[in-house]
Amino acid sequence: MKWSNAGANLPVLRGHNAALVLDLLRAADEDGISRLELAERTGLTPQAVSKITARLRGDGLATEAGRRASTGGKPRTVLRLVPSAAHAVGLHLDRDELTAVLVDLAGTVVASRTRALDLGGAVPGVISAATDEVRALLADGPERVLGVGVGMPGPLDHWSGVPGRVTGAPGWAGVPLRDELAERLGLPVVLDKDTNAAALALALRGRPEAAHGAGRPDGQGHGTGPEAAGGSESGAVGGPGAGPAGNPGPEAAAVAPGSGGSGGPGVAFAARSGRGDSGRGGAAAAQALARHTAGAVDGAPAFSSAPASDAPGSFAYLHLGTGLGAGLVIGGAVHRGARTGAGEFGHQVVQLDGPVCPCGNRGCIEALCLAAVSRGEIGEAARVLGTGAANLVRLLDVDQVLLGGRTVLADAETFVRGVRAVIGDDAVHVALAETGAYPVAEGAAQLVLAPLFGRMEATGSANRA
C-alpha cells in the first residue's frame, strides 16, 4: 500500500483504520457485522476493533444491532452504521436547473430541492440561488453536516475550486466558486465537474471488502499502524488546529468526532450554523478538510473487479443532457488529468467543417449530438455519440461504457443500441448507468462523504480548500 503522506504520523494511521471499520459497517447495512468479522476483514486486532467501535458508538456513528448465533461460544453482538448521524449536501448546477440533495451516511437521499436556473446568467445571482437552496435544505435538517459537494459543467479547476470558461456560460471563468460558497455557508465545499461527480457515485457502488483486503488468500487486511499489531488505537486525522501530518491548521478547523478531537473515524464534522453566520469560518473549515484528506491513503483500488451489473474498476460514463461530457474511472479512481481537463468528451472534433459549437470549434460531438436531437433524429444522435465512445474505448481500453443524462433517458433504448452498434465489440459492455434519481447531485455529496469511509482513492484527489 502506498501512502500519500510519506512517514504518516500515528493519527493518520489511526484515522485510516477507523475509516476501514466505518466503511464495513456501511456495507453491512441493517444486518450489521460483528467485531470479530471486522477484525478478520481489516487485519486489525480484536482489541483495536473494540476500541474503534466503542468510539464510533460514543460519537453516535454506530450502534448495536442485536446478536447473531456463532459456531461456538456465546452469540456475537453485531453493530451497524447509524445513517442519520451525519449528512452531506450535493449540488448540481446544470445549465437550466439547480438541484440540491441532502444525503445521509448510507448514501440515501433524505431531502431534495429543484429550481430553474440560468447558469449563463449573472454569476452573483447563481451563487445566491445555490446558497439559498442549501440553507433551505438544512433549515430543519440535521445538526452534523460534513460539507457541500458541487457538480457543474466544465471546464474547471478541481484543485483550486475555480471554473474556467464554461461552455455557454463564459462569465464563470476565474470565479472562486468553492471559496465563495464556503464563506457564505460556513461549511467545507468541494467543486468538481458534473460528469466526474456522477462517475464517482457509480464507482462507489463497489464492495469495500476489496479495498480493505477482505478475502485475501494470505489473510492480511489493510489495517495499518500499531493497532494492526495489537497496540493502542486512539486519535483521529486532523485534530483541532492540526493537519494530518502535524502541520498547524486554523483554529476554525472542524473537529473530528470524539472528545477534544481525539477520537472518531478521522473525518472532520463541521459545526453548522443554519444561516451560515455570515460565512464565518467557512473557508477555514474547508481548508481543514483539505488538510485532512491530504493524509488519505492512495494507490489502493476502491473495489474489486465485478460483473457488469456492479461498479467496474475502469469505465467511461457518458452524460448527455444539456451538454455532453464524460466521467472517466480508471483502476477504480476518477481520472481528472493534470488540469482537470480529462473528460471534455463533448468537444472532440469529428467533423472538420461541421456546425459551430458554443465552445468556438466546429464539428464537436456535443454540437452534432444536440443538433440531431433537436431535429428529432435520435438514431443519428446515438450514432454520433457512439463514434466518440468508440474512439474513447480504443484510446483507453475500457471495457464498459455507461450512458446517462436526461437526453439519454428520454430514449434510452435507442441510445444504448446505437452506441453499442458503432463500438461493434462484444467485449465492451454498453448499458444505461444505474444511478439514483439525481446522479450528479448524489455524486457531489459523495465527494464529501468518501473521506469518512476511507474512500479518497476513488475520488482521485485529496483537494479540499
Short mmCIF file of C-alpha atoms in Angstrom, two decimals:
data_model
loop_
_atom_site.label_atom_id
_atom_site.label_comp_id
_atom_site.label_asym_id
_atom_site.label_seq_id
_atom_site.Cartn_x
_atom_site.Cartn_y
_atom_site.Cartn_z
CA MET A 1 0.00 0.00 0.00
CA LYS A 2 1.26 3.47 -0.89
CA TRP A 3 0.64 6.41 1.42
CA SER A 4 0.06 9.89 0.09
CA ASN A 5 1.99 11.31 3.05
CA ALA A 6 5.38 9.62 3.45
CA GLY A 7 6.13 8.91 7.08
CA ALA A 8 2.50 9.44 8.02
CA ASN A 9 2.05 10.08 11.72
CA LEU A 10 0.04 7.84 14.01
CA PRO A 11 -3.17 9.91 13.93
CA VAL A 12 -3.28 9.43 10.16
CA LEU A 13 -2.90 5.68 10.51
CA ARG A 14 -5.49 5.52 13.27
CA GLY A 15 -7.95 7.60 11.31
CA HIS A 16 -7.46 5.32 8.33
CA ASN A 17 -8.15 2.20 10.41
CA ALA A 18 -11.30 3.72 11.87
CA ALA A 19 -12.46 4.62 8.36
CA LEU A 20 -11.99 1.00 7.27
CA VAL A 21 -14.22 -0.15 10.10
CA LEU A 22 -16.83 2.50 9.35
CA ASP A 23 -16.94 1.55 5.67
CA LEU A 24 -17.54 -2.10 6.54
CA LEU A 25 -20.34 -1.06 8.88
CA ARG A 26 -21.89 0.87 5.99
CA ALA A 27 -21.59 -2.12 3.66
CA ALA A 28 -23.24 -4.40 6.23
CA ASP A 29 -26.40 -2.27 6.09
CA GLU A 30 -29.16 -3.14 8.56
CA ASP A 31 -27.88 -6.71 9.02
CA GLY A 32 -24.86 -5.43 10.88
CA ILE A 33 -21.45 -7.00 11.36
CA SER A 34 -19.67 -8.43 14.41
CA ARG A 35 -16.43 -7.17 15.90
CA LEU A 36 -14.76 -10.47 15.05
CA GLU A 37 -15.75 -10.09 11.39
CA LEU A 38 -14.46 -6.53 11.40
CA ALA A 39 -11.12 -7.74 12.74
CA GLU A 40 -10.91 -10.50 10.14
CA ARG A 41 -11.69 -8.18 7.23
CA THR A 42 -9.39 -5.33 8.26
CA GLY A 43 -6.47 -7.27 9.70
CA LEU A 44 -6.76 -5.28 12.94
CA THR A 45 -6.62 -6.97 16.32
CA PRO A 46 -9.92 -7.61 18.14
CA GLN A 47 -8.75 -5.22 20.86
CA ALA A 48 -8.18 -2.42 18.35
CA VAL A 49 -11.55 -3.05 16.73
CA SER A 50 -13.24 -2.90 20.13
CA LYS A 51 -11.64 0.47 20.86
CA ILE A 52 -12.55 1.85 17.44
CA THR A 53 -16.16 0.66 17.62
CA ALA A 54 -16.52 1.97 21.17
CA ARG A 55 -15.54 5.40 19.99
CA LEU A 56 -17.80 5.20 16.93
CA ARG A 57 -20.68 4.28 19.23
CA GLY A 58 -19.82 7.15 21.53
CA ASP A 59 -19.92 9.51 18.58
CA GLY A 60 -23.31 8.17 17.54
CA LEU A 61 -21.97 6.75 14.26
CA ALA A 62 -22.54 3.11 15.18
CA THR A 63 -24.96 1.19 17.36
CA GLU A 64 -25.60 -2.37 18.45
CA ALA A 65 -28.00 -4.27 16.19
CA GLY A 66 -28.73 -7.38 18.22
CA ARG A 67 -26.95 -10.70 18.47
CA ARG A 68 -26.04 -13.37 15.95
CA ALA A 69 -25.58 -17.06 16.61
CA SER A 70 -21.97 -18.22 16.49
CA THR A 71 -20.41 -21.60 15.72
CA GLY A 72 -19.19 -21.84 19.27
CA GLY A 73 -19.43 -19.86 22.46
CA LYS A 74 -21.85 -17.07 23.21
CA PRO A 75 -23.75 -15.24 20.45
CA ARG A 76 -21.88 -12.36 18.84
CA THR A 77 -23.09 -8.80 19.18
CA VAL A 78 -23.43 -7.16 15.79
CA LEU A 79 -23.01 -3.47 15.05
CA ARG A 80 -24.46 -1.30 12.31
CA LEU A 81 -23.97 2.19 10.97
CA VAL A 82 -26.30 4.97 12.11
CA PRO A 83 -27.03 6.67 8.77
CA SER A 84 -28.64 9.71 10.35
CA ALA A 85 -25.55 10.51 12.43
CA ALA A 86 -24.26 12.93 9.79
CA HIS A 87 -25.14 14.19 6.33
CA ALA A 88 -23.68 15.84 3.25
CA VAL A 89 -25.20 18.17 0.69
CA GLY A 90 -24.86 17.64 -3.04
CA LEU A 91 -25.46 20.45 -5.54
CA HIS A 92 -25.88 20.12 -9.30
CA LEU A 93 -25.59 23.38 -11.18
CA ASP A 94 -26.91 22.49 -14.63
CA ARG A 95 -27.30 24.99 -17.43
CA ASP A 96 -31.04 25.34 -16.84
CA GLU A 97 -31.68 23.81 -13.43
CA LEU A 98 -30.32 23.67 -9.89
CA THR A 99 -30.73 20.51 -7.81
CA ALA A 100 -29.80 20.20 -4.13
CA VAL A 101 -29.94 16.94 -2.17
CA LEU A 102 -29.33 16.04 1.45
CA VAL A 103 -27.68 12.61 1.73
CA ASP A 104 -27.16 10.52 4.87
CA LEU A 105 -24.14 8.36 5.65
CA ALA A 106 -25.67 5.39 3.82
CA GLY A 107 -25.91 7.48 0.64
CA THR A 108 -29.68 7.75 0.81
CA VAL A 109 -31.29 10.98 -0.35
CA VAL A 110 -33.41 12.20 2.56
CA ALA A 111 -34.43 15.57 1.09
CA SER A 112 -34.15 17.35 -2.24
CA ARG A 113 -34.93 20.68 -3.86
CA THR A 114 -35.01 21.70 -7.53
CA ARG A 115 -35.44 25.09 -9.17
CA ALA A 116 -34.98 26.67 -12.57
CA LEU A 117 -31.57 28.23 -13.19
CA ASP A 118 -29.79 30.16 -15.92
CA LEU A 119 -26.15 29.16 -15.48
CA GLY A 120 -25.16 31.60 -18.22
CA GLY A 121 -26.86 34.49 -16.41
CA ALA A 122 -25.46 36.78 -13.74
CA VAL A 123 -22.91 34.86 -11.68
CA PRO A 124 -23.76 36.53 -8.34
CA GLY A 125 -27.39 35.55 -8.81
CA VAL A 126 -26.49 31.91 -9.40
CA ILE A 127 -24.27 31.82 -6.31
CA SER A 128 -27.06 33.38 -4.25
CA ALA A 129 -29.55 30.83 -5.59
CA ALA A 130 -27.22 27.97 -4.68
CA THR A 131 -26.69 29.40 -1.20
CA ASP A 132 -30.43 29.85 -0.66
CA GLU A 133 -31.21 26.28 -1.73
CA VAL A 134 -28.64 24.79 0.63
CA ARG A 135 -29.87 26.89 3.54
CA ALA A 136 -33.46 25.92 2.79
CA LEU A 137 -32.47 22.26 2.62
CA LEU A 138 -30.79 22.49 6.03
CA ALA A 139 -33.34 24.75 7.70
CA ASP A 140 -34.97 21.89 9.61
CA GLY A 141 -32.25 19.38 8.95
CA PRO A 142 -29.53 17.59 10.91
CA GLU A 143 -27.02 19.21 13.21
CA ARG A 144 -23.98 17.43 11.80
CA VAL A 145 -23.29 18.29 8.18
CA LEU A 146 -19.92 17.31 6.73
CA GLY A 147 -19.92 19.73 3.83
CA VAL A 148 -21.24 20.56 0.38
CA GLY A 149 -20.21 18.96 -2.91
CA VAL A 150 -20.88 20.88 -6.12
CA GLY A 151 -21.02 19.46 -9.64
CA MET A 152 -21.22 21.75 -12.67
CA PRO A 153 -20.23 21.75 -16.36
CA GLY A 154 -16.57 22.25 -17.14
CA PRO A 155 -14.01 23.19 -17.81
CA LEU A 156 -12.97 23.95 -14.25
CA ASP A 157 -10.02 23.56 -11.92
CA HIS A 158 -10.97 20.95 -9.36
CA TRP A 159 -7.86 21.65 -7.31
CA SER A 160 -8.49 25.36 -6.76
CA GLY A 161 -12.29 25.17 -6.95
CA VAL A 162 -12.45 27.72 -9.77
CA PRO A 163 -14.47 27.29 -13.00
CA GLY A 164 -12.95 28.10 -16.39
CA ARG A 165 -14.77 29.31 -19.50
CA VAL A 166 -17.79 27.08 -19.08
CA THR A 167 -19.29 26.32 -22.48
CA GLY A 168 -22.30 28.57 -22.90
CA ALA A 169 -21.53 30.40 -19.65
CA PRO A 170 -18.11 32.09 -20.05
CA GLY A 171 -18.79 34.51 -17.20
CA TRP A 172 -17.72 31.83 -14.72
CA ALA A 173 -14.06 31.99 -15.77
CA GLY A 174 -11.90 32.73 -12.73
CA VAL A 175 -14.78 32.93 -10.21
CA PRO A 176 -13.68 31.43 -6.84
CA LEU A 177 -16.94 29.50 -6.55
CA ARG A 178 -15.83 26.96 -3.98
CA ASP A 179 -14.42 29.53 -1.56
CA GLU A 180 -17.37 31.87 -2.07
CA LEU A 181 -19.87 29.16 -1.17
CA ALA A 182 -17.75 28.06 1.80
CA GLU A 183 -17.74 31.58 3.19
CA ARG A 184 -21.47 32.01 2.74
CA LEU A 185 -22.47 28.63 4.13
CA GLY A 186 -19.86 28.17 6.85
CA LEU A 187 -19.19 24.64 5.55
CA PRO A 188 -16.41 22.90 3.63
CA VAL A 189 -17.14 22.88 -0.10
CA VAL A 190 -15.75 20.73 -2.91
CA LEU A 191 -16.17 21.56 -6.63
CA ASP A 192 -15.95 19.10 -9.48
CA LYS A 193 -17.27 18.59 -12.98
CA ASP A 194 -20.77 17.18 -13.14
CA THR A 195 -19.66 14.10 -15.06
CA ASN A 196 -16.91 13.32 -12.53
CA ALA A 197 -19.40 13.53 -9.69
CA ALA A 198 -21.80 11.14 -11.39
CA ALA A 199 -18.95 8.75 -12.22
CA LEU A 200 -17.81 8.80 -8.60
CA ALA A 201 -21.27 7.77 -7.42
CA LEU A 202 -21.12 4.82 -9.81
CA ALA A 203 -17.60 3.88 -8.72
CA LEU A 204 -18.50 3.86 -5.03
CA ARG A 205 -21.05 1.15 -5.60
CA GLY A 206 -18.13 -1.32 -5.37
CA ARG A 207 -17.54 -3.64 -2.46
CA PRO A 208 -15.45 -2.16 0.38
CA GLU A 209 -14.09 -5.61 1.29
CA ALA A 210 -11.78 -5.46 -1.72
CA ALA A 211 -10.34 -2.13 -0.64
CA HIS A 212 -9.85 -3.40 2.88
CA GLY A 213 -8.12 -6.65 1.99
CA ALA A 214 -11.05 -8.91 2.87
CA GLY A 215 -10.86 -12.38 1.48
CA ARG A 216 -7.19 -12.14 0.56
CA PRO A 217 -5.60 -15.60 0.46
CA ASP A 218 -2.82 -14.51 2.82
CA GLY A 219 -5.40 -13.39 5.35
CA GLN A 220 -3.91 -9.92 5.55
CA GLY A 221 -6.13 -6.86 5.60
CA HIS A 222 -5.23 -3.22 5.17
CA GLY A 223 -5.32 -2.22 8.83
CA THR A 224 -2.19 -0.18 9.48
CA GLY A 225 -0.10 1.05 12.37
CA PRO A 226 0.24 -0.14 15.97
CA GLU A 227 -3.40 -1.23 16.12
CA ALA A 228 -2.79 -3.91 13.49
CA ALA A 229 -0.04 -5.29 15.67
CA GLY A 230 -2.06 -5.11 18.86
CA GLY A 231 -1.08 -1.64 20.08
CA SER A 232 -3.35 1.12 21.25
CA GLU A 233 -5.80 2.84 18.96
CA SER A 234 -6.55 6.47 19.57
CA GLY A 235 -6.59 9.78 17.79
CA ALA A 236 -8.05 10.88 14.52
CA VAL A 237 -6.83 12.57 11.42
CA GLY A 238 -6.81 16.31 11.78
CA GLY A 239 -7.29 17.02 15.46
CA PRO A 240 -8.08 20.58 16.45
CA GLY A 241 -5.66 23.03 14.98
CA ALA A 242 -3.59 20.41 13.17
CA GLY A 243 -3.48 18.83 9.75
CA PRO A 244 -2.91 15.13 9.21
CA ALA A 245 0.83 15.46 9.01
CA GLY A 246 1.02 17.50 12.19
CA ASN A 247 1.09 20.77 10.30
CA PRO A 248 -0.60 23.70 12.01
CA GLY A 249 -4.18 24.20 10.95
CA PRO A 250 -6.60 27.05 11.52
CA GLU A 251 -8.32 27.29 14.86
CA ALA A 252 -11.60 27.14 12.99
CA ALA A 253 -10.78 23.66 11.75
CA ALA A 254 -13.73 21.33 12.03
CA VAL A 255 -13.03 18.80 14.79
CA ALA A 256 -13.32 15.09 14.24
CA PRO A 257 -15.95 13.34 16.37
CA GLY A 258 -14.72 12.39 19.79
CA SER A 259 -13.83 14.29 22.89
CA GLY A 260 -11.43 17.10 22.16
CA GLY A 261 -10.95 15.90 18.61
CA SER A 262 -9.04 12.83 19.78
CA GLY A 263 -11.47 10.24 18.57
CA GLY A 264 -13.70 9.29 15.69
CA PRO A 265 -13.27 7.94 12.23
CA GLY A 266 -10.82 10.53 11.02
CA VAL A 267 -13.09 12.88 9.11
CA ALA A 268 -13.95 16.30 10.40
CA PHE A 269 -17.52 17.14 11.31
CA ALA A 270 -18.18 20.78 10.51
CA ALA A 271 -20.18 22.65 13.08
CA ARG A 272 -23.13 24.01 11.12
CA SER A 273 -24.94 27.24 11.65
CA GLY A 274 -28.32 27.24 9.99
CA ARG A 275 -27.77 30.66 8.43
CA GLY A 276 -24.05 30.46 7.87
CA ASP A 277 -23.34 33.26 10.41
CA SER A 278 -22.35 35.47 7.51
CA GLY A 279 -19.99 32.74 6.43
CA ARG A 280 -17.61 32.99 9.41
CA GLY A 281 -15.15 30.09 9.38
CA GLY A 282 -16.44 28.59 6.13
CA ALA A 283 -13.20 28.86 4.17
CA ALA A 284 -11.21 27.87 7.25
CA ALA A 285 -13.32 24.74 7.70
CA ALA A 286 -12.83 23.96 4.03
CA GLN A 287 -9.06 24.31 4.49
CA ALA A 288 -9.24 21.97 7.46
CA LEU A 289 -10.94 19.35 5.33
CA ALA A 290 -8.22 19.85 2.71
CA ARG A 291 -5.55 19.13 5.27
CA HIS A 292 -7.42 16.08 6.48
CA THR A 293 -7.89 14.46 3.12
CA ALA A 294 -4.29 15.14 2.12
CA GLY A 295 -3.40 12.36 4.56
CA ALA A 296 -5.73 9.84 2.98
CA VAL A 297 -4.44 6.60 1.54
CA ASP A 298 -3.98 6.41 -2.18
CA GLY A 299 -2.87 3.78 -4.62
CA ALA A 300 -5.29 1.09 -3.42
CA PRO A 301 -8.15 0.02 -5.67
CA ALA A 302 -11.53 1.22 -4.46
CA PHE A 303 -13.16 -2.10 -5.29
CA SER A 304 -12.59 -5.42 -6.96
CA SER A 305 -13.42 -6.42 -10.49
CA ALA A 306 -17.14 -7.06 -10.65
CA PRO A 307 -19.79 -8.27 -13.06
CA ALA A 308 -21.25 -5.74 -15.46
CA SER A 309 -24.18 -5.15 -13.11
CA ASP A 310 -21.79 -3.91 -10.42
CA ALA A 311 -19.42 -0.96 -10.43
CA PRO A 312 -16.50 -1.80 -12.73
CA GLY A 313 -12.87 -0.99 -11.99
CA SER A 314 -12.49 1.06 -15.19
CA PHE A 315 -15.28 2.60 -17.21
CA ALA A 316 -16.41 5.64 -19.14
CA TYR A 317 -19.60 7.36 -18.10
CA LEU A 318 -21.07 9.48 -20.91
CA HIS A 319 -23.57 12.10 -19.79
CA LEU A 320 -25.79 13.68 -22.44
CA GLY A 321 -28.16 16.28 -21.08
CA THR A 322 -27.99 20.00 -21.80
CA GLY A 323 -24.40 19.29 -22.84
CA LEU A 324 -22.16 16.26 -23.32
CA GLY A 325 -19.27 15.16 -21.16
CA ALA A 326 -17.56 12.08 -19.77
CA GLY A 327 -16.56 10.87 -16.35
CA LEU A 328 -13.59 8.50 -16.51
CA VAL A 329 -12.85 5.94 -13.82
CA ILE A 330 -9.52 4.19 -14.34
CA GLY A 331 -8.39 1.49 -11.94
CA GLY A 332 -11.13 2.42 -9.51
CA ALA A 333 -10.30 6.15 -9.31
CA VAL A 334 -11.84 9.15 -11.03
CA HIS A 335 -9.35 10.35 -13.62
CA ARG A 336 -9.19 14.13 -14.00
CA GLY A 337 -5.84 14.72 -15.65
CA ALA A 338 -3.20 17.25 -14.67
CA ARG A 339 -5.55 20.25 -15.09
CA THR A 340 -8.97 18.62 -14.55
CA GLY A 341 -9.29 18.59 -18.32
CA ALA A 342 -9.94 14.88 -18.75
CA GLY A 343 -13.49 14.05 -19.77
CA GLU A 344 -14.12 17.03 -22.06
CA PHE A 345 -15.54 14.36 -24.31
CA GLY A 346 -18.15 16.53 -25.98
CA HIS A 347 -15.58 18.82 -27.58
CA GLN A 348 -13.62 16.33 -29.62
CA VAL A 349 -13.95 17.31 -33.27
CA VAL A 350 -15.33 14.60 -35.56
CA GLN A 351 -16.40 16.79 -38.49
CA LEU A 352 -13.90 19.43 -39.58
CA ASP A 353 -16.46 21.50 -41.49
CA GLY A 354 -19.30 20.82 -39.05
CA PRO A 355 -21.56 23.29 -37.28
CA VAL A 356 -20.10 25.82 -34.88
CA CYS A 357 -20.10 24.67 -31.27
CA PRO A 358 -20.61 27.12 -28.38
CA CYS A 359 -17.01 26.34 -27.39
CA GLY A 360 -15.84 28.02 -30.61
CA ASN A 361 -14.77 24.93 -32.54
CA ARG A 362 -16.57 23.28 -35.43
CA GLY A 363 -17.92 19.76 -35.61
CA CYS A 364 -17.78 18.90 -31.91
CA ILE A 365 -19.63 15.76 -30.87
CA GLU A 366 -21.76 17.79 -28.44
CA ALA A 367 -22.94 20.17 -31.17
CA LEU A 368 -23.67 17.33 -33.59
CA CYS A 369 -25.49 15.25 -30.98
CA LEU A 370 -27.69 18.05 -29.70
CA ALA A 371 -28.46 19.25 -33.23
CA ALA A 372 -29.64 15.76 -34.17
CA VAL A 373 -31.77 15.58 -31.02
CA SER A 374 -33.35 18.95 -31.79
CA ARG A 375 -34.33 17.62 -35.22
CA GLY A 376 -35.86 14.54 -33.63
CA GLU A 377 -33.19 12.28 -35.19
CA ILE A 378 -32.37 10.26 -32.08
CA GLY A 379 -30.81 7.43 -34.07
CA GLU A 380 -28.36 9.88 -35.65
CA ALA A 381 -27.56 11.36 -32.24
CA ALA A 382 -26.83 7.86 -30.94
CA ARG A 383 -24.56 7.17 -33.93
CA VAL A 384 -22.56 10.34 -33.30
CA LEU A 385 -22.33 9.53 -29.60
CA GLY A 386 -21.20 6.02 -30.49
CA THR A 387 -18.45 7.39 -32.73
CA GLY A 388 -16.96 9.32 -29.84
CA ALA A 389 -17.44 6.37 -27.49
CA ALA A 390 -15.61 4.06 -29.89
CA ASN A 391 -12.68 6.50 -30.02
CA LEU A 392 -12.61 6.55 -26.22
CA VAL A 393 -12.69 2.77 -25.95
CA ARG A 394 -9.77 2.40 -28.34
CA LEU A 395 -7.78 5.13 -26.61
CA LEU A 396 -8.27 3.98 -23.00
CA ASP A 397 -9.07 0.28 -23.48
CA VAL A 398 -12.04 0.47 -21.08
CA ASP A 399 -14.46 -2.43 -21.29
CA GLN A 400 -17.56 -0.65 -20.04
CA VAL A 401 -19.39 2.39 -21.39
CA LEU A 402 -22.26 3.63 -19.24
CA LEU A 403 -24.77 6.19 -20.53
CA GLY A 404 -26.77 8.76 -18.58
CA GLY A 405 -28.25 12.24 -18.62
CA ARG A 406 -31.76 13.47 -19.29
CA THR A 407 -31.43 13.35 -23.09
CA VAL A 408 -30.33 9.71 -22.99
CA LEU A 409 -33.05 8.82 -20.50
CA ALA A 410 -35.70 10.22 -22.86
CA ASP A 411 -34.93 7.38 -25.31
CA ALA A 412 -32.51 5.07 -23.52
CA GLU A 413 -33.04 2.02 -25.72
CA THR A 414 -32.18 3.90 -28.91
CA PHE A 415 -29.03 5.39 -27.43
CA VAL A 416 -27.77 2.15 -25.90
CA ARG A 417 -28.44 0.18 -29.06
CA GLY A 418 -26.91 2.87 -31.29
CA VAL A 419 -23.73 3.30 -29.25
CA ARG A 420 -23.29 -0.46 -28.96
CA ALA A 421 -23.62 -0.87 -32.72
CA VAL A 422 -20.96 1.73 -33.52
CA ILE A 423 -18.48 0.36 -30.97
CA GLY A 424 -19.04 -3.05 -32.52
CA ASP A 425 -17.15 -5.01 -29.89
CA ASP A 426 -18.97 -7.64 -27.85
CA ALA A 427 -16.25 -7.45 -25.22
CA VAL A 428 -17.30 -3.88 -24.41
CA HIS A 429 -20.36 -3.66 -22.18
CA VAL A 430 -22.64 -0.75 -23.15
CA ALA A 431 -25.52 -0.03 -20.81
CA LEU A 432 -27.63 2.60 -19.15
CA ALA A 433 -25.93 3.71 -15.94
CA GLU A 434 -27.74 2.54 -12.82
CA THR A 435 -27.88 5.80 -10.91
CA GLY A 436 -30.13 7.41 -8.37
CA ALA A 437 -32.76 9.98 -9.24
CA TYR A 438 -30.17 12.78 -9.00
CA PRO A 439 -26.92 11.25 -10.29
CA VAL A 440 -24.78 14.41 -10.34
CA ALA A 441 -26.06 15.85 -7.06
CA GLU A 442 -25.74 12.49 -5.30
CA GLY A 443 -22.23 12.07 -6.65
CA ALA A 444 -21.34 15.57 -5.50
CA ALA A 445 -22.40 14.61 -1.98
CA GLN A 446 -20.13 11.57 -2.22
CA LEU A 447 -17.18 13.89 -2.81
CA VAL A 448 -17.72 14.94 0.80
CA LEU A 449 -18.63 11.53 2.25
CA ALA A 450 -15.83 9.48 0.67
CA PRO A 451 -13.07 10.52 3.14
CA LEU A 452 -15.21 9.46 6.10
CA PHE A 453 -15.17 5.90 4.79
CA GLY A 454 -11.54 5.86 3.67
CA ARG A 455 -12.50 6.02 0.01
CA MET A 456 -10.43 9.00 -1.09
CA GLU A 457 -8.64 6.83 -3.63
CA ALA A 458 -11.93 6.55 -5.52
CA THR A 459 -12.31 10.32 -5.71
CA GLY A 460 -8.91 10.56 -7.37
CA SER A 461 -7.96 13.61 -5.33
CA ALA A 462 -7.20 14.99 -1.92
CA ASN A 463 -8.24 18.55 -2.51
CA ARG A 464 -10.40 20.38 -0.05
CA ALA A 465 -9.65 24.04 0.41
#
